[in-house]
Short mmCIF file of C-alpha atoms in Angstrom, two decimals:
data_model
loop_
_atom_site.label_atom_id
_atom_site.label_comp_id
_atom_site.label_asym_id
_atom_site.label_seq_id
_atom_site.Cartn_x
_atom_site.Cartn_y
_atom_site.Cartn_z
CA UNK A 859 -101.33 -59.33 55.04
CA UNK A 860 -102.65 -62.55 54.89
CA UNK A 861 -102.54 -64.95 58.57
CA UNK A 862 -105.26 -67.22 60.03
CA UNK A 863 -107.10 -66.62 63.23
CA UNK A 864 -107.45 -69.77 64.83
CA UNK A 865 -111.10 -70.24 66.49
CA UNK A 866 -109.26 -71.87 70.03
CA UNK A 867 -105.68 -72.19 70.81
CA UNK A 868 -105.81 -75.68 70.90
CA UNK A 869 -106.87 -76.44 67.31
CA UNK A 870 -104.42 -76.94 65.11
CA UNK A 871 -106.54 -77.54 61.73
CA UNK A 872 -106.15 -74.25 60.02
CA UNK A 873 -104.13 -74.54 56.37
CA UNK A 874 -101.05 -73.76 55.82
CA UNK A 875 -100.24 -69.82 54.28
CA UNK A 876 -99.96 -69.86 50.76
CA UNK A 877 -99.33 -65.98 50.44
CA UNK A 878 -95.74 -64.62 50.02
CA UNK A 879 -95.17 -61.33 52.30
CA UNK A 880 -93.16 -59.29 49.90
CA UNK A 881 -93.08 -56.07 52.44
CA UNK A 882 -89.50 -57.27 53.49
CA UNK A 883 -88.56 -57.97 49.49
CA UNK A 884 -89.14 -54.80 48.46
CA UNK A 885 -87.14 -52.63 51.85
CA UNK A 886 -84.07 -54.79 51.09
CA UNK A 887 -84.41 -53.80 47.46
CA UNK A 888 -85.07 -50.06 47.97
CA UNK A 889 -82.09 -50.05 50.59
CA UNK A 890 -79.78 -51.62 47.82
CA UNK A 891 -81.17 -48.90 45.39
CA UNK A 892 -79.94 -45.93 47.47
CA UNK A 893 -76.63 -47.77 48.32
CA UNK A 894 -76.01 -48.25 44.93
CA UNK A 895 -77.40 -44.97 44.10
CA UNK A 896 -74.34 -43.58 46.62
CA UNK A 897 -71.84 -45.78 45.78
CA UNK A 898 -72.01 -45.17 41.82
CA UNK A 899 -70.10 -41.74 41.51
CA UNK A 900 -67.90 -41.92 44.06
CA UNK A 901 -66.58 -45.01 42.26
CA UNK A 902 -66.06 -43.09 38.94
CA UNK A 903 -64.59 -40.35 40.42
CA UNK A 904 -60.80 -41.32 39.82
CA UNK A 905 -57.96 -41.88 41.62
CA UNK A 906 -57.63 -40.59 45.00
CA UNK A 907 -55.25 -38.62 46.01
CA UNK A 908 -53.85 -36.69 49.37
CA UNK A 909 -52.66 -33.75 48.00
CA UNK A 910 -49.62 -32.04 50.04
CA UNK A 911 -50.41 -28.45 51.74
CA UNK A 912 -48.10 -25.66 51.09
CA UNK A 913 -47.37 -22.06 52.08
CA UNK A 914 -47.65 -20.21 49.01
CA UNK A 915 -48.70 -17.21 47.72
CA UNK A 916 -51.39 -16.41 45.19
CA UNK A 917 -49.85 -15.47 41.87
CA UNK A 918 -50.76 -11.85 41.43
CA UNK A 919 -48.17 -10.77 39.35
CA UNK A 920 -49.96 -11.13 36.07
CA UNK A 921 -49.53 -8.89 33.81
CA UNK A 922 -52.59 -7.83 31.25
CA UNK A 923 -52.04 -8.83 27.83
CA UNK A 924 -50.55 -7.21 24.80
CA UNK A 925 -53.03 -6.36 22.28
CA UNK A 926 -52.28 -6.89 18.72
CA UNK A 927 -54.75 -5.13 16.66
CA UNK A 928 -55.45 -5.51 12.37
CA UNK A 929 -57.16 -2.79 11.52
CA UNK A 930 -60.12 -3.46 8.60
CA UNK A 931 -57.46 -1.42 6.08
CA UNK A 932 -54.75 -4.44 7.59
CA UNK A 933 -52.57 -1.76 9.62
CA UNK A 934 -50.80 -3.10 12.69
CA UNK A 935 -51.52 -1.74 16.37
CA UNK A 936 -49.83 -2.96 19.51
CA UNK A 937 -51.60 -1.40 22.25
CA UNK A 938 -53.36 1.74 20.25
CA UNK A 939 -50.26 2.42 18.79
CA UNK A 940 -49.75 2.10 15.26
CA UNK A 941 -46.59 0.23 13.82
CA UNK A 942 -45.36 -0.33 10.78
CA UNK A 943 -45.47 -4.14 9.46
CA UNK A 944 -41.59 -4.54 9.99
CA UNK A 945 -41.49 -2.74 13.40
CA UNK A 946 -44.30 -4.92 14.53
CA UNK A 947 -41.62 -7.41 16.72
CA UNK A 948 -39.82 -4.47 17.58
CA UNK A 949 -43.13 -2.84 19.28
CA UNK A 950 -43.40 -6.37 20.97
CA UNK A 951 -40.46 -6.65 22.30
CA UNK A 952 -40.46 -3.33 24.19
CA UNK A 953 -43.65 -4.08 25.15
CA UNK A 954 -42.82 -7.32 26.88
CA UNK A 955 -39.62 -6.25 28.19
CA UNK A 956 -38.13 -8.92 25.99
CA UNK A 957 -40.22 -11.59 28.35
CA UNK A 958 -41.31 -13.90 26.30
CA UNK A 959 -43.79 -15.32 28.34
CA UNK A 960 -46.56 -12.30 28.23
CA UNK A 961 -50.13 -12.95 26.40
CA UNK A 962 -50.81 -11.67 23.74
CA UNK A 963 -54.18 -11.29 22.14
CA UNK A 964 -54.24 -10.65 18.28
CA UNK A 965 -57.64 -8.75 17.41
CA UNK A 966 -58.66 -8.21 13.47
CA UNK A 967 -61.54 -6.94 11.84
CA UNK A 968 -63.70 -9.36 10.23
CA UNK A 969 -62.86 -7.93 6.64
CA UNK A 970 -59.36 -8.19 7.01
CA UNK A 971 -58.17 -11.38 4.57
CA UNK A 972 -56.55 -14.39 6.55
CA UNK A 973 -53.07 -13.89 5.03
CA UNK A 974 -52.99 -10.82 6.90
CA UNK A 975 -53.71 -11.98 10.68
CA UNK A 976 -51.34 -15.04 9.74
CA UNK A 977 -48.75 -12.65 8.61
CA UNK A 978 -49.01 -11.22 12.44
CA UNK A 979 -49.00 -14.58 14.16
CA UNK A 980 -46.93 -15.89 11.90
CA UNK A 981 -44.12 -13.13 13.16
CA UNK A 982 -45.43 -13.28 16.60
CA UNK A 983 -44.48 -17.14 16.89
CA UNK A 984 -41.22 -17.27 15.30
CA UNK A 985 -40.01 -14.00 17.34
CA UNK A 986 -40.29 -16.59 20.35
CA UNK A 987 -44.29 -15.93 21.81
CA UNK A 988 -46.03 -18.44 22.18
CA UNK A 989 -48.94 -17.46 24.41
CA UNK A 990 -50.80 -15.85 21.48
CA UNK A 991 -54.45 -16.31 21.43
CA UNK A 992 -56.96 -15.14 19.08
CA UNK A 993 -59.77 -12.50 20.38
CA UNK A 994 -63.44 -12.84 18.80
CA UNK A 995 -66.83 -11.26 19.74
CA UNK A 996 -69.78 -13.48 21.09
CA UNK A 997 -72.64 -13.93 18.63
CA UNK A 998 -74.74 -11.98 20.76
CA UNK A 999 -72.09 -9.22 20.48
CA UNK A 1000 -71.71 -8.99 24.44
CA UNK A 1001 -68.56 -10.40 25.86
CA UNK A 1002 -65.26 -11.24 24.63
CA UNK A 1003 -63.41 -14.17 24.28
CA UNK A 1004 -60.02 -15.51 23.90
CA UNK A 1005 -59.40 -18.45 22.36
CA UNK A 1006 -55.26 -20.28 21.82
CA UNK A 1007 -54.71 -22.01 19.06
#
């Protein structure tokens, strides 16, 4: 801090202050810092919106998916039961109950050649599913994923 002390009250001959105090220079800057701080997600954060509040309730009605299994000698299983190639849609259907909007998860063993699974999903899609997802193994070999094309 940088001020004169004057020897009497009555002299005036003291210089003038040279110094600038920056103390109040650098509080306005740090309070702009935190505003802007603040202010710079909520500005990215998109459009706002007040969404309406309804009465509903939770969809619990899901059923599990149907599994669709290629075996590493590229037999067919829906659900642990084995099927023939050409009864595969048939096995689907009465699995579904002819709904057409049930998972399904298509499993294969990693030996099995790509024509094979394709064959499945191929006959999967055009019978009308299209919630079919493909099932792999984490490279850790713990948990199981499902991935849609």
């Amino acid at each position: 801090m940088a001020f004169a002390l004057r020897k009497h009250d009555s002299e005036f001959d003291s210089q003038p202050i040279a110094d600038i105090n920056v103390t109040p220079l650098v509080d306005v800057m740090l309070v702009l810092l935190i505003v802007f701080m603040v202010a710079a997600p909520l500005m990215t954060s998109g459009i706002p919106v007040d969404l309406p509040k309804v009465q509903a309730k939770q969809l619990n009605d899901q059923k599990p998916p149907i599994v669709v299994s290629v075996d590493a000698g590229g037999g067919f299983f829906v659900d642990k039961r084995e099927v023939p190639a050409d009864g595969l849609l048939a096995a689907l259907s009465d699995g579904s109950d002819n709904n057409k909007d049930r998972r399904i998860h298509v499993r294969a063993d990693k030996t099995v050649p790509y024509g094979r699974v394709v064959e499945a999903m191929g006959a999967i899609n055009s019978a009308g599913y299209t919630k079919v997802a493909l099932v792999s193994e984490a490279p850790t070999g713990g948990a199981k994923s499902a991935s849609a094309p």
